[in-house]
Amino acid sequence: MKITWLGHAAFRIETAKAKILIDPFLSYNSSFAAAGLGIKDVAEGVTHILLTHGHADHVGDTVQIAKDTGAVVLANADLASWLNTKGVEKLEMGNTGGTVGLGGFSVTFTNALHSSAQITEDGVSHALGNPNGLMLHFDDEPTLFHMGDTDIFSDMALINELHQPDIGIVPIGDRFTMGGAVAALACQRFFNFKTAIPCHYGTFPIIDQTPEKFIAGMEGSKTAVAAPKAGESVSA
């Protein structure tokens, strides 16, 4: 498995059977731009797009990439229905607690503590379902958990018990999600990750700019922290 951070909460996951984009917010992603990355390059060959929730900094370029590549888009039921009105045709929908098989891997929607909406040009706010974490189970690869945008919560222990994820993608930027120190506590108290990858930082001035608080909080843990720069990859 090859995991490439694209800045913010966006990732490209490559396995022998699938090429996956998670939360492809790319066009207005400062980390993505600073790395000199191109949307066409990271979208090449994509088979699936997975969305944790409906905020614009996560849905991002989903509609255009889906149209250009024919990728299947997975989202919660309300967000999927909204994307269909935008011209996305290949959709799979689910909701919290549900599992969707996608051929070679499956995705379970877990709880996340956040919100999920978009305001359209007419000023109307559209509720787009509940926010989720996404648990990716593969036939022959490590289990990967993208937490989505969330705070710490005690039921993370149940999520770990049910799924035993090997890799955690963890939001650490504070203000809109838990900060680095709390994210480290979540990883150490509730999970047994082999590798933790921080995200959702450095994109906007009002969130934390570096992963240092998270890295410091993970000192002494059995979990390895991988903090790639945008465009860099982690092998698992």
PDB file of C-alpha atoms in Angstrom:
ATOM      1  CA  MET A   1       0.000   0.000   0.000  1.00  0.00           C
ATOM      2  CA  LYS A   2       1.232   3.449  -0.957  1.00  0.00           C
ATOM      3  CA  ILE A   3      -0.256   6.407   0.925  1.00  0.00           C
ATOM      4  CA  THR A   4       0.409   9.888  -0.492  1.00  0.00           C
ATOM      5  CA  TRP A   5      -0.547  13.008   1.439  1.00  0.00           C
ATOM      6  CA  LEU A   6      -1.952  15.703  -0.841  1.00  0.00           C
ATOM      7  CA  GLY A   7      -2.222  18.382   1.842  1.00  0.00           C
ATOM      8  CA  HIS A   8      -5.076  19.076   4.270  1.00  0.00           C
ATOM      9  CA  ALA A   9      -7.157  15.870   4.655  1.00  0.00           C
ATOM     10  CA  ALA A  10      -6.623  14.702   1.069  1.00  0.00           C
ATOM     11  CA  PHE A  11      -4.859  11.418   0.361  1.00  0.00           C
ATOM     12  CA  ARG A  12      -4.200   9.083  -2.538  1.00  0.00           C
ATOM     13  CA  ILE A  13      -4.165   5.402  -1.556  1.00  0.00           C
ATOM     14  CA  GLU A  14      -2.747   2.909  -4.052  1.00  0.00           C
ATOM     15  CA  THR A  15      -3.038  -0.865  -3.818  1.00  0.00           C
ATOM     16  CA  ALA A  16      -2.816  -3.640  -6.377  1.00  0.00           C
ATOM     17  CA  LYS A  17      -6.591  -3.501  -6.847  1.00  0.00           C
ATOM     18  CA  ALA A  18      -7.581   0.137  -6.371  1.00  0.00           C
ATOM     19  CA  LYS A  19      -6.447   3.727  -6.657  1.00  0.00           C
ATOM     20  CA  ILE A  20      -8.365   5.806  -4.148  1.00  0.00           C
ATOM     21  CA  LEU A  21      -8.676   9.515  -3.410  1.00  0.00           C
ATOM     22  CA  ILE A  22      -9.976  10.532   0.009  1.00  0.00           C
ATOM     23  CA  ASP A  23     -11.379  14.056   0.479  1.00  0.00           C
ATOM     24  CA  PRO A  24      -9.779  15.503  -2.699  1.00  0.00           C
ATOM     25  CA  PHE A  25      -9.715  19.191  -1.782  1.00  0.00           C
ATOM     26  CA  LEU A  26      -6.993  20.249  -4.216  1.00  0.00           C
ATOM     27  CA  SER A  27      -7.756  23.448  -6.175  1.00  0.00           C
ATOM     28  CA  TYR A  28      -7.641  25.781  -3.148  1.00  0.00           C
ATOM     29  CA  ASN A  29      -5.310  23.645  -1.044  1.00  0.00           C
ATOM     30  CA  SER A  30      -2.205  25.719  -0.287  1.00  0.00           C
ATOM     31  CA  SER A  31      -0.112  22.689   0.692  1.00  0.00           C
ATOM     32  CA  PHE A  32      -0.999  20.952  -2.575  1.00  0.00           C
ATOM     33  CA  ALA A  33      -0.109  24.066  -4.563  1.00  0.00           C
ATOM     34  CA  ALA A  34       3.175  24.633  -2.713  1.00  0.00           C
ATOM     35  CA  ALA A  35       4.244  21.087  -3.533  1.00  0.00           C
ATOM     36  CA  GLY A  36       3.801  21.794  -7.242  1.00  0.00           C
ATOM     37  CA  LEU A  37       1.288  18.991  -7.625  1.00  0.00           C
ATOM     38  CA  GLY A  38      -1.238  18.784 -10.456  1.00  0.00           C
ATOM     39  CA  ILE A  39      -4.809  17.553 -10.178  1.00  0.00           C
ATOM     40  CA  LYS A  40      -4.596  15.490 -13.363  1.00  0.00           C
ATOM     41  CA  ASP A  41      -1.468  13.754 -12.096  1.00  0.00           C
ATOM     42  CA  VAL A  42      -2.891  12.689  -8.738  1.00  0.00           C
ATOM     43  CA  ALA A  43      -6.254  11.785 -10.295  1.00  0.00           C
ATOM     44  CA  GLU A  44      -4.723   9.562 -12.968  1.00  0.00           C
ATOM     45  CA  GLY A  45      -6.145   6.056 -12.867  1.00  0.00           C
ATOM     46  CA  VAL A  46      -8.348   6.764  -9.851  1.00  0.00           C
ATOM     47  CA  THR A  47     -11.006   4.100  -9.321  1.00  0.00           C
ATOM     48  CA  HIS A  48     -12.717   5.444  -6.188  1.00  0.00           C
ATOM     49  CA  ILE A  49     -13.261   8.739  -4.369  1.00  0.00           C
ATOM     50  CA  LEU A  50     -14.204   8.515  -0.688  1.00  0.00           C
ATOM     51  CA  LEU A  51     -15.662  11.439   1.259  1.00  0.00           C
ATOM     52  CA  THR A  52     -15.761  11.828   5.033  1.00  0.00           C
ATOM     53  CA  HIS A  53     -18.281  14.694   5.017  1.00  0.00           C
ATOM     54  CA  GLY A  54     -19.757  17.541   3.028  1.00  0.00           C
ATOM     55  CA  HIS A  55     -17.597  20.563   3.844  1.00  0.00           C
ATOM     56  CA  ALA A  56     -16.064  22.256   0.818  1.00  0.00           C
ATOM     57  CA  ASP A  57     -12.514  21.668   2.076  1.00  0.00           C
ATOM     58  CA  HIS A  58     -13.174  17.924   1.831  1.00  0.00           C
ATOM     59  CA  VAL A  59     -15.525  17.517  -1.136  1.00  0.00           C
ATOM     60  CA  GLY A  60     -13.158  19.801  -3.034  1.00  0.00           C
ATOM     61  CA  ASP A  61     -12.682  18.701  -6.646  1.00  0.00           C
ATOM     62  CA  THR A  62     -14.749  15.530  -6.367  1.00  0.00           C
ATOM     63  CA  VAL A  63     -17.312  16.405  -9.029  1.00  0.00           C
ATOM     64  CA  GLN A  64     -14.795  17.252 -11.746  1.00  0.00           C
ATOM     65  CA  ILE A  65     -12.487  14.336 -10.965  1.00  0.00           C
ATOM     66  CA  ALA A  66     -15.415  11.911 -10.963  1.00  0.00           C
ATOM     67  CA  LYS A  67     -16.574  13.192 -14.340  1.00  0.00           C
ATOM     68  CA  ASP A  68     -13.060  13.084 -15.809  1.00  0.00           C
ATOM     69  CA  THR A  69     -12.095   9.630 -14.533  1.00  0.00           C
ATOM     70  CA  GLY A  70     -15.350   7.732 -14.117  1.00  0.00           C
ATOM     71  CA  ALA A  71     -14.370   6.946 -10.524  1.00  0.00           C
ATOM     72  CA  VAL A  72     -16.988   5.620  -8.125  1.00  0.00           C
ATOM     73  CA  VAL A  73     -17.767   8.138  -5.365  1.00  0.00           C
ATOM     74  CA  LEU A  74     -18.633   6.895  -1.864  1.00  0.00           C
ATOM     75  CA  ALA A  75     -20.326   9.278   0.570  1.00  0.00           C
ATOM     76  CA  ASN A  76     -23.032   9.378   3.204  1.00  0.00           C
ATOM     77  CA  ALA A  77     -26.542   9.130   1.770  1.00  0.00           C
ATOM     78  CA  ASP A  78     -27.386  12.843   1.941  1.00  0.00           C
ATOM     79  CA  LEU A  79     -24.084  13.966   0.477  1.00  0.00           C
ATOM     80  CA  ALA A  80     -24.292  11.338  -2.268  1.00  0.00           C
ATOM     81  CA  SER A  81     -27.775  12.515  -3.245  1.00  0.00           C
ATOM     82  CA  TRP A  82     -26.518  16.109  -3.396  1.00  0.00           C
ATOM     83  CA  LEU A  83     -23.559  15.095  -5.562  1.00  0.00           C
ATOM     84  CA  ASN A  84     -25.956  13.371  -7.944  1.00  0.00           C
ATOM     85  CA  THR A  85     -27.629  16.743  -8.553  1.00  0.00           C
ATOM     86  CA  LYS A  86     -24.170  18.046  -9.542  1.00  0.00           C
ATOM     87  CA  GLY A  87     -23.815  15.416 -12.257  1.00  0.00           C
ATOM     88  CA  VAL A  88     -21.946  12.653 -10.427  1.00  0.00           C
ATOM     89  CA  GLU A  89     -23.398   9.383 -11.718  1.00  0.00           C
ATOM     90  CA  LYS A  90     -21.319   6.575 -10.232  1.00  0.00           C
ATOM     91  CA  LEU A  91     -22.270   6.782  -6.570  1.00  0.00           C
ATOM     92  CA  GLU A  92     -22.260   4.440  -3.612  1.00  0.00           C
ATOM     93  CA  MET A  93     -23.946   5.631  -0.432  1.00  0.00           C
ATOM     94  CA  GLY A  94     -24.012   4.506   3.165  1.00  0.00           C
ATOM     95  CA  ASN A  95     -24.369   5.852   6.664  1.00  0.00           C
ATOM     96  CA  THR A  96     -22.883   5.577  10.132  1.00  0.00           C
ATOM     97  CA  GLY A  97     -22.259   1.955  11.100  1.00  0.00           C
ATOM     98  CA  GLY A  98     -22.798   0.651   7.588  1.00  0.00           C
ATOM     99  CA  THR A  99     -20.237  -1.145   5.431  1.00  0.00           C
ATOM    100  CA  VAL A 100     -20.041  -0.893   1.638  1.00  0.00           C
ATOM    101  CA  GLY A 101     -18.116  -3.418  -0.465  1.00  0.00           C
ATOM    102  CA  LEU A 102     -16.266  -1.834  -3.369  1.00  0.00           C
ATOM    103  CA  GLY A 103     -14.479  -4.787  -4.966  1.00  0.00           C
ATOM    104  CA  GLY A 104     -11.152  -5.646  -3.364  1.00  0.00           C
ATOM    105  CA  PHE A 105     -11.883  -3.504  -0.331  1.00  0.00           C
ATOM    106  CA  SER A 106     -14.748  -2.319   1.858  1.00  0.00           C
ATOM    107  CA  VAL A 107     -15.462   0.884   3.749  1.00  0.00           C
ATOM    108  CA  THR A 108     -17.260   1.212   7.080  1.00  0.00           C
ATOM    109  CA  PHE A 109     -18.704   4.579   8.102  1.00  0.00           C
ATOM    110  CA  THR A 110     -17.763   5.361  11.723  1.00  0.00           C
ATOM    111  CA  ASN A 111     -18.792   8.193  13.993  1.00  0.00           C
ATOM    112  CA  ALA A 112     -16.992  11.531  13.947  1.00  0.00           C
ATOM    113  CA  LEU A 113     -17.699  14.645  16.014  1.00  0.00           C
ATOM    114  CA  HIS A 114     -18.001  17.514  13.554  1.00  0.00           C
ATOM    115  CA  SER A 115     -20.577  18.999  11.140  1.00  0.00           C
ATOM    116  CA  SER A 116     -21.341  18.616   7.440  1.00  0.00           C
ATOM    117  CA  ALA A 117     -22.893  21.302   5.213  1.00  0.00           C
ATOM    118  CA  GLN A 118     -22.256  23.637   2.302  1.00  0.00           C
ATOM    119  CA  ILE A 119     -23.525  27.137   1.597  1.00  0.00           C
ATOM    120  CA  THR A 120     -24.445  27.637  -2.061  1.00  0.00           C
ATOM    121  CA  GLU A 121     -24.128  30.861  -4.029  1.00  0.00           C
ATOM    122  CA  ASP A 122     -27.680  31.856  -3.101  1.00  0.00           C
ATOM    123  CA  GLY A 123     -26.677  31.883   0.573  1.00  0.00           C
ATOM    124  CA  VAL A 124     -28.626  28.757   1.486  1.00  0.00           C
ATOM    125  CA  SER A 125     -26.944  26.292   3.848  1.00  0.00           C
ATOM    126  CA  HIS A 126     -27.484  22.678   2.827  1.00  0.00           C
ATOM    127  CA  ALA A 127     -27.174  19.988   5.493  1.00  0.00           C
ATOM    128  CA  LEU A 128     -25.237  17.092   3.959  1.00  0.00           C
ATOM    129  CA  GLY A 129     -25.660  14.261   6.423  1.00  0.00           C
ATOM    130  CA  ASN A 130     -23.541  13.357   9.409  1.00  0.00           C
ATOM    131  CA  PRO A 131     -19.734  13.528   9.344  1.00  0.00           C
ATOM    132  CA  ASN A 132     -17.904  10.229   9.383  1.00  0.00           C
ATOM    133  CA  GLY A 133     -14.606   8.518   9.745  1.00  0.00           C
ATOM    134  CA  LEU A 134     -13.869   5.912   7.084  1.00  0.00           C
ATOM    135  CA  MET A 135     -12.493   2.458   7.921  1.00  0.00           C
ATOM    136  CA  LEU A 136     -10.917   0.799   4.887  1.00  0.00           C
ATOM    137  CA  HIS A 137     -10.571  -2.992   4.981  1.00  0.00           C
ATOM    138  CA  PHE A 138      -8.566  -4.626   2.189  1.00  0.00           C
ATOM    139  CA  ASP A 139      -8.190  -8.278   1.240  1.00  0.00           C
ATOM    140  CA  ASP A 140      -4.393  -8.286   1.364  1.00  0.00           C
ATOM    141  CA  GLU A 141      -3.404  -4.908   2.805  1.00  0.00           C
ATOM    142  CA  PRO A 142      -3.303  -3.207   6.220  1.00  0.00           C
ATOM    143  CA  THR A 143      -6.555  -1.790   7.583  1.00  0.00           C
ATOM    144  CA  LEU A 144      -6.579   2.000   7.279  1.00  0.00           C
ATOM    145  CA  PHE A 145      -8.690   4.435   9.302  1.00  0.00           C
ATOM    146  CA  HIS A 146      -9.201   7.994   8.065  1.00  0.00           C
ATOM    147  CA  MET A 147     -10.785   9.668  11.090  1.00  0.00           C
ATOM    148  CA  GLY A 148     -12.287  12.518   9.079  1.00  0.00           C
ATOM    149  CA  ASP A 149     -12.685  15.773  10.995  1.00  0.00           C
ATOM    150  CA  THR A 150     -13.313  15.006  14.648  1.00  0.00           C
ATOM    151  CA  ASP A 151     -12.606  15.582  18.299  1.00  0.00           C
ATOM    152  CA  ILE A 152     -11.578  12.793  20.650  1.00  0.00           C
ATOM    153  CA  PHE A 153     -14.452  10.642  21.987  1.00  0.00           C
ATOM    154  CA  SER A 154     -14.506   7.559  24.186  1.00  0.00           C
ATOM    155  CA  ASP A 155     -16.260   5.336  21.628  1.00  0.00           C
ATOM    156  CA  MET A 156     -13.023   5.390  19.656  1.00  0.00           C
ATOM    157  CA  ALA A 157     -12.216   2.411  21.887  1.00  0.00           C
ATOM    158  CA  LEU A 158     -15.127   0.491  20.356  1.00  0.00           C
ATOM    159  CA  ILE A 159     -14.048   1.474  16.855  1.00  0.00           C
ATOM    160  CA  ASN A 160     -10.621   0.023  17.604  1.00  0.00           C
ATOM    161  CA  GLU A 161     -12.122  -3.129  19.131  1.00  0.00           C
ATOM    162  CA  LEU A 162     -14.332  -3.725  16.104  1.00  0.00           C
ATOM    163  CA  HIS A 163     -11.827  -2.974  13.366  1.00  0.00           C
ATOM    164  CA  GLN A 164      -8.262  -3.117  14.745  1.00  0.00           C
ATOM    165  CA  PRO A 165      -6.885  -0.562  12.253  1.00  0.00           C
ATOM    166  CA  ASP A 166      -3.175  -0.694  11.469  1.00  0.00           C
ATOM    167  CA  ILE A 167      -2.847   2.820  10.068  1.00  0.00           C
ATOM    168  CA  GLY A 168      -4.510   5.953  11.402  1.00  0.00           C
ATOM    169  CA  ILE A 169      -4.939   9.200   9.484  1.00  0.00           C
ATOM    170  CA  VAL A 170      -5.501  11.740  12.236  1.00  0.00           C
ATOM    171  CA  PRO A 171      -6.681  15.394  12.124  1.00  0.00           C
ATOM    172  CA  ILE A 172      -4.482  17.582  14.328  1.00  0.00           C
ATOM    173  CA  GLY A 173      -4.994  21.218  13.257  1.00  0.00           C
ATOM    174  CA  ASP A 174      -7.126  22.432  16.193  1.00  0.00           C
ATOM    175  CA  ARG A 175      -9.949  25.003  15.991  1.00  0.00           C
ATOM    176  CA  PHE A 176     -12.113  22.849  13.662  1.00  0.00           C
ATOM    177  CA  THR A 177     -10.829  19.465  14.882  1.00  0.00           C
ATOM    178  CA  MET A 178      -8.890  18.224  17.881  1.00  0.00           C
ATOM    179  CA  GLY A 179      -5.409  19.671  18.236  1.00  0.00           C
ATOM    180  CA  GLY A 180      -2.143  17.783  18.164  1.00  0.00           C
ATOM    181  CA  ALA A 181      -1.866  16.988  21.868  1.00  0.00           C
ATOM    182  CA  VAL A 182      -5.434  15.691  22.074  1.00  0.00           C
ATOM    183  CA  ALA A 183      -5.016  13.742  18.839  1.00  0.00           C
ATOM    184  CA  ALA A 184      -1.948  12.060  20.321  1.00  0.00           C
ATOM    185  CA  LEU A 185      -3.966  11.160  23.412  1.00  0.00           C
ATOM    186  CA  ALA A 186      -6.673   9.640  21.197  1.00  0.00           C
ATOM    187  CA  CYS A 187      -4.122   7.510  19.376  1.00  0.00           C
ATOM    188  CA  GLN A 188      -2.415   6.303  22.524  1.00  0.00           C
ATOM    189  CA  ARG A 189      -5.498   5.709  24.672  1.00  0.00           C
ATOM    190  CA  PHE A 190      -7.907   4.218  22.152  1.00  0.00           C
ATOM    191  CA  PHE A 191      -5.920   2.718  19.271  1.00  0.00           C
ATOM    192  CA  ASN A 192      -3.038   0.377  18.571  1.00  0.00           C
ATOM    193  CA  PHE A 193      -1.929   1.863  15.268  1.00  0.00           C
ATOM    194  CA  LYS A 194       1.325   0.665  13.791  1.00  0.00           C
ATOM    195  CA  THR A 195       1.562   4.000  11.977  1.00  0.00           C
ATOM    196  CA  ALA A 196      -0.195   7.335  12.541  1.00  0.00           C
ATOM    197  CA  ILE A 197      -0.237  10.019   9.841  1.00  0.00           C
ATOM    198  CA  PRO A 198      -1.268  13.563  10.879  1.00  0.00           C
ATOM    199  CA  CYS A 199      -3.385  15.729   8.590  1.00  0.00           C
ATOM    200  CA  HIS A 200      -5.674  18.789   8.506  1.00  0.00           C
ATOM    201  CA  TYR A 201      -2.941  21.274   9.371  1.00  0.00           C
ATOM    202  CA  GLY A 202      -0.942  23.962   7.591  1.00  0.00           C
ATOM    203  CA  THR A 203      -3.580  24.742   4.966  1.00  0.00           C
ATOM    204  CA  PHE A 204      -5.044  27.912   6.472  1.00  0.00           C
ATOM    205  CA  PRO A 205      -3.461  30.484   8.819  1.00  0.00           C
ATOM    206  CA  ILE A 206      -6.013  29.859  11.579  1.00  0.00           C
ATOM    207  CA  ILE A 207      -5.130  26.185  12.103  1.00  0.00           C
ATOM    208  CA  ASP A 208      -1.851  24.766  13.374  1.00  0.00           C
ATOM    209  CA  GLN A 209       0.892  25.000  10.777  1.00  0.00           C
ATOM    210  CA  THR A 210       3.072  22.039  11.771  1.00  0.00           C
ATOM    211  CA  PRO A 211       2.619  18.558  13.299  1.00  0.00           C
ATOM    212  CA  GLU A 212       5.063  19.218  16.132  1.00  0.00           C
ATOM    213  CA  LYS A 213       2.499  19.105  18.968  1.00  0.00           C
ATOM    214  CA  PHE A 214       1.255  15.744  17.714  1.00  0.00           C
ATOM    215  CA  ILE A 215       4.764  14.364  17.290  1.00  0.00           C
ATOM    216  CA  ALA A 216       5.693  15.494  20.803  1.00  0.00           C
ATOM    217  CA  GLY A 217       2.539  13.933  22.222  1.00  0.00           C
ATOM    218  CA  MET A 218       3.347  10.607  20.578  1.00  0.00           C
ATOM    219  CA  GLU A 219       6.810  10.338  22.158  1.00  0.00           C
ATOM    220  CA  GLY A 220       7.190   7.018  23.933  1.00  0.00           C
ATOM    221  CA  SER A 221       4.350   5.424  21.978  1.00  0.00           C
ATOM    222  CA  LYS A 222       4.702   2.110  20.144  1.00  0.00           C
ATOM    223  CA  THR A 223       3.019   3.813  17.193  1.00  0.00           C
ATOM    224  CA  ALA A 224       5.343   5.191  14.533  1.00  0.00           C
ATOM    225  CA  VAL A 225       4.485   8.709  13.373  1.00  0.00           C
ATOM    226  CA  ALA A 226       4.885   9.399   9.672  1.00  0.00           C
ATOM    227  CA  ALA A 227       4.523  13.078   8.793  1.00  0.00           C
ATOM    228  CA  PRO A 228       5.196  13.345   5.063  1.00  0.00           C
ATOM    229  CA  LYS A 229       5.289  16.643   3.248  1.00  0.00           C
ATOM    230  CA  ALA A 230       2.547  17.201   0.688  1.00  0.00           C
ATOM    231  CA  GLY A 231       3.292  14.999  -2.303  1.00  0.00           C
ATOM    232  CA  GLU A 232       5.375  12.543  -0.292  1.00  0.00           C
ATOM    233  CA  SER A 233       4.335   8.941   0.263  1.00  0.00           C
ATOM    234  CA  VAL A 234       4.344   6.385   3.059  1.00  0.00           C
ATOM    235  CA  SER A 235       4.548   2.666   2.284  1.00  0.00           C
ATOM    236  CA  ALA A 236       2.635   0.220   4.471  1.00  0.00           C
TER     237      ALA A 236
END
